[in-house]
PDB file of C-alpha atoms in Angstrom:
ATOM      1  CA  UNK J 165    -109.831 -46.801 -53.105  1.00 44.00           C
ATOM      2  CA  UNK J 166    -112.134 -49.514 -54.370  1.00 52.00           C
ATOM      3  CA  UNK J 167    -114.845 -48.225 -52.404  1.00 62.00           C
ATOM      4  CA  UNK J 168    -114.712 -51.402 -50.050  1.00 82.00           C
ATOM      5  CA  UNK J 169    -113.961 -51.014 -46.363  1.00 88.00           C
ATOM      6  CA  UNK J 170    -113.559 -53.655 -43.299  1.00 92.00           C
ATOM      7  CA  UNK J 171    -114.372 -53.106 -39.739  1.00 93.00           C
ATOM      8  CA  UNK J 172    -112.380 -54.635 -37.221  1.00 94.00           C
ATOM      9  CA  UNK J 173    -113.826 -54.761 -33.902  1.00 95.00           C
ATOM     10  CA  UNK J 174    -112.548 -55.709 -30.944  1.00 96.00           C
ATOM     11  CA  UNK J 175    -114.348 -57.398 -27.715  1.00 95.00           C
ATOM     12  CA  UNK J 176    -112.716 -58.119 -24.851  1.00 93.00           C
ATOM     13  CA  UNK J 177    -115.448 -59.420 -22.969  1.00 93.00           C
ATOM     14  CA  UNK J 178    -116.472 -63.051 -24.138  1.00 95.00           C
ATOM     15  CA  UNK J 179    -120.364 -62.600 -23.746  1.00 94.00           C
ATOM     16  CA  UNK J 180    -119.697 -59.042 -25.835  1.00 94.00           C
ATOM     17  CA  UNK J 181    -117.827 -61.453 -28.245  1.00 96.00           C
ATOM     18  CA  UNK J 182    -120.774 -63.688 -28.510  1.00 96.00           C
ATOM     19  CA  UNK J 183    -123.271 -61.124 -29.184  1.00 96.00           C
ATOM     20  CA  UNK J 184    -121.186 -59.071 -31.540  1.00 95.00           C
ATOM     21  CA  UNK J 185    -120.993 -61.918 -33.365  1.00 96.00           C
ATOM     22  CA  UNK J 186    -124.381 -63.302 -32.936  1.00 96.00           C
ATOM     23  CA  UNK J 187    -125.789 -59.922 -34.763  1.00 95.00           C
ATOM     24  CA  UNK J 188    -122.154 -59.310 -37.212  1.00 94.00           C
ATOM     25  CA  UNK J 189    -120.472 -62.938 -37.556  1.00 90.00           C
ATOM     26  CA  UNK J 190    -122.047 -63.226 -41.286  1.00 94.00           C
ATOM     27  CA  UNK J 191    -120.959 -60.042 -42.602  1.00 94.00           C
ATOM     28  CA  UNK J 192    -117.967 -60.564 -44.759  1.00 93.00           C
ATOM     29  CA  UNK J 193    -117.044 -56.583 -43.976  1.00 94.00           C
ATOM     30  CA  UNK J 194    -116.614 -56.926 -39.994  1.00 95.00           C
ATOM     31  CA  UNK J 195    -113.732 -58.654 -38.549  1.00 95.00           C
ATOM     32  CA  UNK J 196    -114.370 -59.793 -34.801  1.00 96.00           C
ATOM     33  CA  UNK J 197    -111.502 -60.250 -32.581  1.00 96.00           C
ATOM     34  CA  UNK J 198    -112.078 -61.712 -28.904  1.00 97.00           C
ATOM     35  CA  UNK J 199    -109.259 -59.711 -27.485  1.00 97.00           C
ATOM     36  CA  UNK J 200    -108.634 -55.928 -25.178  1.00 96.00           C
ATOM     37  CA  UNK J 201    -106.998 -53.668 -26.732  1.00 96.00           C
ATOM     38  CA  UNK J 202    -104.667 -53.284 -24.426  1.00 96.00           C
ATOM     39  CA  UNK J 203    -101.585 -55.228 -22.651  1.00 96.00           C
ATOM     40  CA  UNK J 204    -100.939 -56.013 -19.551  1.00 96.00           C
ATOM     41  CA  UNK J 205     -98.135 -53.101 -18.884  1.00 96.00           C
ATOM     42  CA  UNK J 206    -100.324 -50.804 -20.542  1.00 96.00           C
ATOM     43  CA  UNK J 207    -103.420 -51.515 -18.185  1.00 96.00           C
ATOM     44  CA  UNK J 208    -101.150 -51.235 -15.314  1.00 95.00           C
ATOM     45  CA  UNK J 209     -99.403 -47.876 -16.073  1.00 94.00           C
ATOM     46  CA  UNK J 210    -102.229 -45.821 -17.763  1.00 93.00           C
ATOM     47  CA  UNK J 211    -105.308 -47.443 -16.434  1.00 94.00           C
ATOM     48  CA  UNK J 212    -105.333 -48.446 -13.111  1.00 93.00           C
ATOM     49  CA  UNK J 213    -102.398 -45.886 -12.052  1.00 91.00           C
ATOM     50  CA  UNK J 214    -105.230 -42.921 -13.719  1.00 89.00           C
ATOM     51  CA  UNK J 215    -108.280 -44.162 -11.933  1.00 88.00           C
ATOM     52  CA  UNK J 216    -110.315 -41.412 -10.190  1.00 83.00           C
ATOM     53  CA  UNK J 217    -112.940 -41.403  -8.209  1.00 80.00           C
ATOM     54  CA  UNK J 218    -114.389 -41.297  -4.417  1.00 82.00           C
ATOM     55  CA  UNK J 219    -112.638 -43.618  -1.922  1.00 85.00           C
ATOM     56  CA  UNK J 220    -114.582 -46.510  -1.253  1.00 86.00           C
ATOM     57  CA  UNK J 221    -115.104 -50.209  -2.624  1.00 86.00           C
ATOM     58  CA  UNK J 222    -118.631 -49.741  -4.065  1.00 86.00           C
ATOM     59  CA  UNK J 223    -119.060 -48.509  -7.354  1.00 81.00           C
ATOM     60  CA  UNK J 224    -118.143 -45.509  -8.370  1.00 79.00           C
ATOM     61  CA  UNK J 225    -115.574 -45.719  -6.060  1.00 83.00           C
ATOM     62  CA  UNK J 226    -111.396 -46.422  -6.585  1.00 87.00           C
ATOM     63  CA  UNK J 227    -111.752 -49.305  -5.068  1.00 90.00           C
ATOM     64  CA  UNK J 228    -114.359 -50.581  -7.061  1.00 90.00           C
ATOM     65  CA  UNK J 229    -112.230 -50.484  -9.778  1.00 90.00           C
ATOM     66  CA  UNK J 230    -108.738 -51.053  -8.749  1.00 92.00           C
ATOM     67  CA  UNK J 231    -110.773 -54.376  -8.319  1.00 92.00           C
ATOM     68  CA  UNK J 232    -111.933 -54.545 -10.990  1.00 91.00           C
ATOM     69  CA  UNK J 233    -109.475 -54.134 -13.275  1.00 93.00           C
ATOM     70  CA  UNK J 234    -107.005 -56.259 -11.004  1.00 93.00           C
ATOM     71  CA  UNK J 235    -108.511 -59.237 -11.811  1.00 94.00           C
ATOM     72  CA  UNK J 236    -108.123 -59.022 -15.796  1.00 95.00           C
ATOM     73  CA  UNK J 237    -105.499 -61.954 -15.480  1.00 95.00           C
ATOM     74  CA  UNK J 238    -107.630 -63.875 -13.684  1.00 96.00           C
ATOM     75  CA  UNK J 239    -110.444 -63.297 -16.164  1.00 95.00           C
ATOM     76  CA  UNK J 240    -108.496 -64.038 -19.230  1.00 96.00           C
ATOM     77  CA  UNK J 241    -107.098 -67.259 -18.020  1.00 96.00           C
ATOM     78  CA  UNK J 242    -110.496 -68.488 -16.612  1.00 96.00           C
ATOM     79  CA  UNK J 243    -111.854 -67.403 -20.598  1.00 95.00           C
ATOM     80  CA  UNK J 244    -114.207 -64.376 -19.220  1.00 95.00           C
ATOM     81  CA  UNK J 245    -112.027 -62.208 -21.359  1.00 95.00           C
ATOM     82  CA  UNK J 246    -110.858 -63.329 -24.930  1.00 94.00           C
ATOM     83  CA  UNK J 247    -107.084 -62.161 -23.804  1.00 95.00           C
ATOM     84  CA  UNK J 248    -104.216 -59.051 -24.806  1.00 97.00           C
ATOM     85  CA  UNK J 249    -103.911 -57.375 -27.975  1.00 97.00           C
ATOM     86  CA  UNK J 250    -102.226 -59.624 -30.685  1.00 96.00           C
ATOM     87  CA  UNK J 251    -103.970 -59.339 -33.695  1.00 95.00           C
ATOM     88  CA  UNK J 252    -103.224 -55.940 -35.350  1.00 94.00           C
ATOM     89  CA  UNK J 253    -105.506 -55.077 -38.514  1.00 92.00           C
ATOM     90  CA  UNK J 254    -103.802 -55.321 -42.216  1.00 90.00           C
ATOM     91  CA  UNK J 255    -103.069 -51.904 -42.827  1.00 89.00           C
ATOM     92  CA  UNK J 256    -103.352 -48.235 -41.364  1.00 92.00           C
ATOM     93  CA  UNK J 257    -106.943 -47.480 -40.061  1.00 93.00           C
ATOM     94  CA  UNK J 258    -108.975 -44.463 -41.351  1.00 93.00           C
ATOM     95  CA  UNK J 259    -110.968 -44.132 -37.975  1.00 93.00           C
ATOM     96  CA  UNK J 260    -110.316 -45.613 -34.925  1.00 94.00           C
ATOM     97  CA  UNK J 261    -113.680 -45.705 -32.492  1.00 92.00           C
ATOM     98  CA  UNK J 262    -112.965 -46.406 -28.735  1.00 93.00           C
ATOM     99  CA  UNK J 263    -115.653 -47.301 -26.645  1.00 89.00           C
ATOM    100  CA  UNK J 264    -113.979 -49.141 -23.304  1.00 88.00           C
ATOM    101  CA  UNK J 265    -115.265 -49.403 -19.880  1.00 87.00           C
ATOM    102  CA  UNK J 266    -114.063 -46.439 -17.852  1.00 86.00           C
ATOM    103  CA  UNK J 267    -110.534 -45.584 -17.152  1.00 89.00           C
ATOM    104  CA  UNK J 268    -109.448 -47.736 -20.179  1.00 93.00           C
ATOM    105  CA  UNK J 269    -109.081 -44.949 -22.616  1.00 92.00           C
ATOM    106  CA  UNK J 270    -105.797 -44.082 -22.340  1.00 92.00           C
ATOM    107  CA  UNK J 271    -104.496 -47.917 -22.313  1.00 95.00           C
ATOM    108  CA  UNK J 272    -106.141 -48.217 -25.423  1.00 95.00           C
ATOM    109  CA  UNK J 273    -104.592 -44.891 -27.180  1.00 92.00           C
ATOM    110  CA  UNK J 274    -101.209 -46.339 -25.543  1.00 92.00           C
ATOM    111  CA  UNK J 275    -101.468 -49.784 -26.981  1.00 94.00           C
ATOM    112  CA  UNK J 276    -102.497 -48.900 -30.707  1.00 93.00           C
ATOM    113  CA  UNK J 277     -99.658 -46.098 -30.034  1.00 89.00           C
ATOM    114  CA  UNK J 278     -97.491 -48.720 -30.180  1.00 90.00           C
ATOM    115  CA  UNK J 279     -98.217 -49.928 -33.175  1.00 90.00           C
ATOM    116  CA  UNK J 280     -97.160 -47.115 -35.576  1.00 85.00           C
ATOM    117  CA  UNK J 281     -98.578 -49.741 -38.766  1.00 90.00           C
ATOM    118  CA  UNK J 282    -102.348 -49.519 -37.307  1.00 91.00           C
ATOM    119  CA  UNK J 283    -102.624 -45.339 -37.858  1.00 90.00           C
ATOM    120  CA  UNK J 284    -101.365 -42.157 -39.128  1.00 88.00           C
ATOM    121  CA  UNK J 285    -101.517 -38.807 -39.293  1.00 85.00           C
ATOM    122  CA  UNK J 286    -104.445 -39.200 -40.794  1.00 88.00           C
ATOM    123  CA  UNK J 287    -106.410 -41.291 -38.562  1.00 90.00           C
ATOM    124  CA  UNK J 288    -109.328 -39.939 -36.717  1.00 90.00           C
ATOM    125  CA  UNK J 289    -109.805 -41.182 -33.819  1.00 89.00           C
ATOM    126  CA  UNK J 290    -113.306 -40.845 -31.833  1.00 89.00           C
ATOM    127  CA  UNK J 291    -113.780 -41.755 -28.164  1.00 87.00           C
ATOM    128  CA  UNK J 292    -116.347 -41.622 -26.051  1.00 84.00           C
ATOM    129  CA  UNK J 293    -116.059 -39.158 -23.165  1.00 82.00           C
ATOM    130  CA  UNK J 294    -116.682 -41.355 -20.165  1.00 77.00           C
ATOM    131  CA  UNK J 295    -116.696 -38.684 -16.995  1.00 68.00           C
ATOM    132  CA  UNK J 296    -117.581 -38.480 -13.356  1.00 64.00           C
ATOM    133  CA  UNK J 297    -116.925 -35.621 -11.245  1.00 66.00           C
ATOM    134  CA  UNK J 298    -113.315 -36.536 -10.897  1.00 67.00           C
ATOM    135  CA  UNK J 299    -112.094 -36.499 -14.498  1.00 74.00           C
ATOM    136  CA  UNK J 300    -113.182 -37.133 -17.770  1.00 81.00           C
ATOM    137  CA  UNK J 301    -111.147 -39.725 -20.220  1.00 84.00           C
ATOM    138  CA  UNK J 302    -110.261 -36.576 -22.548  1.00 82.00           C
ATOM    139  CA  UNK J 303    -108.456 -34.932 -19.057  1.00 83.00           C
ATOM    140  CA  UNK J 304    -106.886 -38.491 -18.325  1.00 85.00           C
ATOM    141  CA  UNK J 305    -105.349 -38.255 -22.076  1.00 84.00           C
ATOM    142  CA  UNK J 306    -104.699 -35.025 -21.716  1.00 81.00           C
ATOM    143  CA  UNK J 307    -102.985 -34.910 -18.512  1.00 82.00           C
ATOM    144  CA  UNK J 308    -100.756 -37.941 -19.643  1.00 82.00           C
ATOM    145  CA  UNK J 309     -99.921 -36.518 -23.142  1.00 75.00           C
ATOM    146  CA  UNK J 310    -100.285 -32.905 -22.627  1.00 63.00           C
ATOM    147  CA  UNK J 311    -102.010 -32.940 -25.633  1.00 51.00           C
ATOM    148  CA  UNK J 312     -98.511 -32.333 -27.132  1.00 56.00           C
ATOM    149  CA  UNK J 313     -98.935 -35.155 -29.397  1.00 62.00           C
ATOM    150  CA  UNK J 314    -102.760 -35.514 -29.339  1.00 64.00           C
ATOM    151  CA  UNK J 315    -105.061 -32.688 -30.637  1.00 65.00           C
ATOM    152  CA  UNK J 316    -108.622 -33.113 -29.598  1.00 65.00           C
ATOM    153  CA  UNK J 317    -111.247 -31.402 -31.698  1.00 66.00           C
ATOM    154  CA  UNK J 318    -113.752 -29.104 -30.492  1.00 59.00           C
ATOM    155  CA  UNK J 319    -117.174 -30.524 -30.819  1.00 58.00           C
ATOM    156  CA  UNK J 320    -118.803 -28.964 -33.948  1.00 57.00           C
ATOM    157  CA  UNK J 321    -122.519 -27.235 -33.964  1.00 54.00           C
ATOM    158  CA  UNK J 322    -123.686 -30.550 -35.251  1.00 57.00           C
ATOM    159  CA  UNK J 323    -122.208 -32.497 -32.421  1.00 54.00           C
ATOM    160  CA  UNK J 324    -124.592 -33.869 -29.863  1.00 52.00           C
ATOM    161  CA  UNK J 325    -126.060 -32.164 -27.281  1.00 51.00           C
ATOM    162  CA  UNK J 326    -123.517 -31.709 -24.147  1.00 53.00           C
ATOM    163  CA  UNK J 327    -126.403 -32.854 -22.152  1.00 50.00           C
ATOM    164  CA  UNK J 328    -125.405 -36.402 -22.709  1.00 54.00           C
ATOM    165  CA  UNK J 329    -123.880 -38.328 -20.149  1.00 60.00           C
ATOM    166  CA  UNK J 330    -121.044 -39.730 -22.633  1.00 63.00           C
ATOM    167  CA  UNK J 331    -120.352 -37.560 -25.025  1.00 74.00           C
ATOM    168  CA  UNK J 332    -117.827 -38.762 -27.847  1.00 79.00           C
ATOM    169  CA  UNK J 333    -114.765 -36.738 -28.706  1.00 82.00           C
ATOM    170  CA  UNK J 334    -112.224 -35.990 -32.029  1.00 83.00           C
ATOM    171  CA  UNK J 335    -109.076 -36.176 -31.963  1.00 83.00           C
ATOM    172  CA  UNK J 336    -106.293 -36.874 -33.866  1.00 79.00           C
ATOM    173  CA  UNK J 337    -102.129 -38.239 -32.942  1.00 81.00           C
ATOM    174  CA  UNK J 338     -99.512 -35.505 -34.432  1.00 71.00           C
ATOM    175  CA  UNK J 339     -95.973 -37.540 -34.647  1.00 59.00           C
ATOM    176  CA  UNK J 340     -95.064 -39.982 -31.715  1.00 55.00           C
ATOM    177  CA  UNK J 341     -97.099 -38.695 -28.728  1.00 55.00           C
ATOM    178  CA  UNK J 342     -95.020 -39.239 -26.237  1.00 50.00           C
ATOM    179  CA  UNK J 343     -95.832 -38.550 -22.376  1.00 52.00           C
ATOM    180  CA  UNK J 344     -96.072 -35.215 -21.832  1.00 47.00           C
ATOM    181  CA  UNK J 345     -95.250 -33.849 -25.218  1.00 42.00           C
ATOM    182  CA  UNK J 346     -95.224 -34.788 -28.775  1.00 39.00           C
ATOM    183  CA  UNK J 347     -92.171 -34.663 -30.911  1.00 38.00           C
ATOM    184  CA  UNK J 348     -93.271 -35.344 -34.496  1.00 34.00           C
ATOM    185  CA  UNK J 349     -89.318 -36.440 -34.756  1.00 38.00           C
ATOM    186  CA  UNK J 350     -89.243 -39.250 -32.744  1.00 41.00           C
TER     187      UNK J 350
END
């Protein structure tokens, strides 16, 4: 390549928006987008349907975020959140970096799954490891794609202490990753 490279970076949240671009908005480099990565089936089907948790309204609880992430229309059209995906990047990404609110993990592998012009087999894609005691996001992924189509590196010597309460994780989408298996002909 011509040694160049352009982040785009997506924020959902319109005071995230505001800051990102408060600290990034000169940098030629970094493209800021004031949108979720996600759409509205998506958040239905592989976020709210996968969240875990204790019973209960307060947070941690499922409640809390059944709630939570229940009122995303209402947030969008009142401006809180910038609004669904739309705006895909020119051309294939060489790492994608997920960093969502938890539970959102999967709707965000889901939605840029989608969009077969955004990666490849190439891509590397790095996640943070939200957890609780009920499931991490790499067990939400991989109970959803049975890591048929998804193969999630193990952390290297060099890797962070496991001590951390969010770890990040590899991993890396082999052919169409469809639910429950991946069949690189599809």
């Amino acid at each position: 390549g011509g040694g160049g490279y352009v982040i785009h970076s997506y924020e959902g949240g319109k005071s995230l928006f505001k800051t990102a671009k408060k600290h990034w908005g000169s940098n030629k480099r970094i493209v800021l987008h004031n949108e979720l990565v996600m759409t509205k089936e998506n958040l239905a089907k592989y976020v709210v349907a996968n969240i875990k948790g204790p019973p209960g309204t307060e947070w941690p609880g499922r409640g809390y975020y059944e709630k939570y992430y229940g009122g995303t229309e209402e947030l969008i059209a009142t401006g809180e959140i910038g609004g669904w995906f739309a705006t895909e990047p020119p051309c294939k990404a060489d790492i994608i970096l997920i960093d969502g609110t938890r539970f959102t993990h999967a709707g965000i592998v889901a939605t840029l799954l989608q969009h077969k012009n955004i990666w490849g087999r190439d891509t590397v894609w790095l996640a943070e490891n939200d957890g609780g005691k009920e499931a991490s996001e790499q067990e939400i992924l991989e109970s959803i794609w049975k890591l048929g189509g998804l193969t999630v590196e193990p952390p290297s010597p060099a890797d962070p202490p496991s001590r951390q309460d969010h770890p990040w994780m590899v991993f890396r989408v082999d052919g169409c990753a469809r639910e429950g298996h991946g069949d690189p002909g599809c």
